[in-house]
XYZ file of C-alpha atoms in Angstrom:
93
model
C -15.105 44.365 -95.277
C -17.521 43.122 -92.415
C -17.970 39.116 -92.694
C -20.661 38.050 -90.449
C -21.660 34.401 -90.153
C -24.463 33.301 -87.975
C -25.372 30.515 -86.105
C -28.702 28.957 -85.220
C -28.828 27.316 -81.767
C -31.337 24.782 -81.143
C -31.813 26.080 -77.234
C -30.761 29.015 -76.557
C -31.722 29.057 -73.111
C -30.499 25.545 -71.825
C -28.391 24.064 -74.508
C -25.326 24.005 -72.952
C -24.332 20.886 -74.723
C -24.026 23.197 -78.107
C -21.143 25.290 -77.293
C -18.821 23.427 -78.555
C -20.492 22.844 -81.937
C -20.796 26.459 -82.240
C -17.001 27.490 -81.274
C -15.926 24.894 -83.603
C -18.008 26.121 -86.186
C -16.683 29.681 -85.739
C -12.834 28.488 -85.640
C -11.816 28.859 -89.294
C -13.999 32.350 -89.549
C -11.353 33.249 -86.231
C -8.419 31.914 -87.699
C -8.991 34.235 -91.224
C -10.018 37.432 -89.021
C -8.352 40.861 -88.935
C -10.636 41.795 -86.560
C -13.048 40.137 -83.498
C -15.666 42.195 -82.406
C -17.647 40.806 -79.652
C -21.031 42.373 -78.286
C -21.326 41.340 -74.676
C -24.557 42.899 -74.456
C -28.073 41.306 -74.404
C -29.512 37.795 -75.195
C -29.862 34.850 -72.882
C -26.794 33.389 -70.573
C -26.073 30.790 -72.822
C -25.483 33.667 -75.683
C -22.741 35.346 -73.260
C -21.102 31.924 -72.184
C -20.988 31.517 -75.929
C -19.609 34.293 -76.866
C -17.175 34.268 -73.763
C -15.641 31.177 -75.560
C -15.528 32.823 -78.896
C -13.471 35.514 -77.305
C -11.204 33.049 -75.943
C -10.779 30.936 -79.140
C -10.053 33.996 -80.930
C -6.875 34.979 -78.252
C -5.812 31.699 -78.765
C -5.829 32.266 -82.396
C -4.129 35.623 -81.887
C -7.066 37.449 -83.677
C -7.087 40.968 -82.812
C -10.271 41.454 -80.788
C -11.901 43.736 -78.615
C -14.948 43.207 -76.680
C -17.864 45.748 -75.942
C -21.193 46.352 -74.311
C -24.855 48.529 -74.869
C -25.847 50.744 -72.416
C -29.764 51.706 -73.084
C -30.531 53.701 -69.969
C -34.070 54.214 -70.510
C -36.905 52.530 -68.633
C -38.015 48.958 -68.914
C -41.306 50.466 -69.895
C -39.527 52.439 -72.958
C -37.292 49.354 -73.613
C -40.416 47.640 -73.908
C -42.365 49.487 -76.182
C -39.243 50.967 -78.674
C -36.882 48.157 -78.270
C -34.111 49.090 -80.818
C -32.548 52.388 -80.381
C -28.773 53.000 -80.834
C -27.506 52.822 -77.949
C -24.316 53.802 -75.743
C -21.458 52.056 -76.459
C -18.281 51.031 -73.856
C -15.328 49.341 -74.989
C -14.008 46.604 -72.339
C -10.696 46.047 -74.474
């Protein structure tokens, strides 16, 4: 079973000062996990950093997790105009 929790950031561009609200909200889905999966891919810098210390919280948890990126190699142009396509998938771990 897939458990997905999501949460909302207030800036997702500059809100630096929310990571740690976020990894502490994530902690107890991490600690319960059989499984981290963690898209690298996409979304603003924040996003990454955030998910950078989601990784990390999970290895100190000693989650299993693996981390992975999107490669879309069409245009920008196509990108642009048919923005979700499955894409290419590489596993980093």
């Amino acid at each position: 079973m897939v458990n997905r929790k999501q949460e909302e950031l207030y800036d997702p561009i500059g809100g630096f000062n929310e990571i740690e609200k976020v990894v502490e909200h994530a902690k107890g889905y991490l600690l319960y996990a059989n499984e981290v999966i963690a898209n690298i891919t996409g979304g603003t810098t924040l996003m990454g950093v955030i998910v950078q210390h989601l990784v990390e919280e999970a290895q100190k948890q000693n989650s299993s997790m693996r981390r992975f990126a999107l490669i879309d190699r069409r245009s920008t142009r196509e990108q642009d105009e048919v923005p979700f396509v499955e894409s290419e998938s590489h596993w980093l771990d």
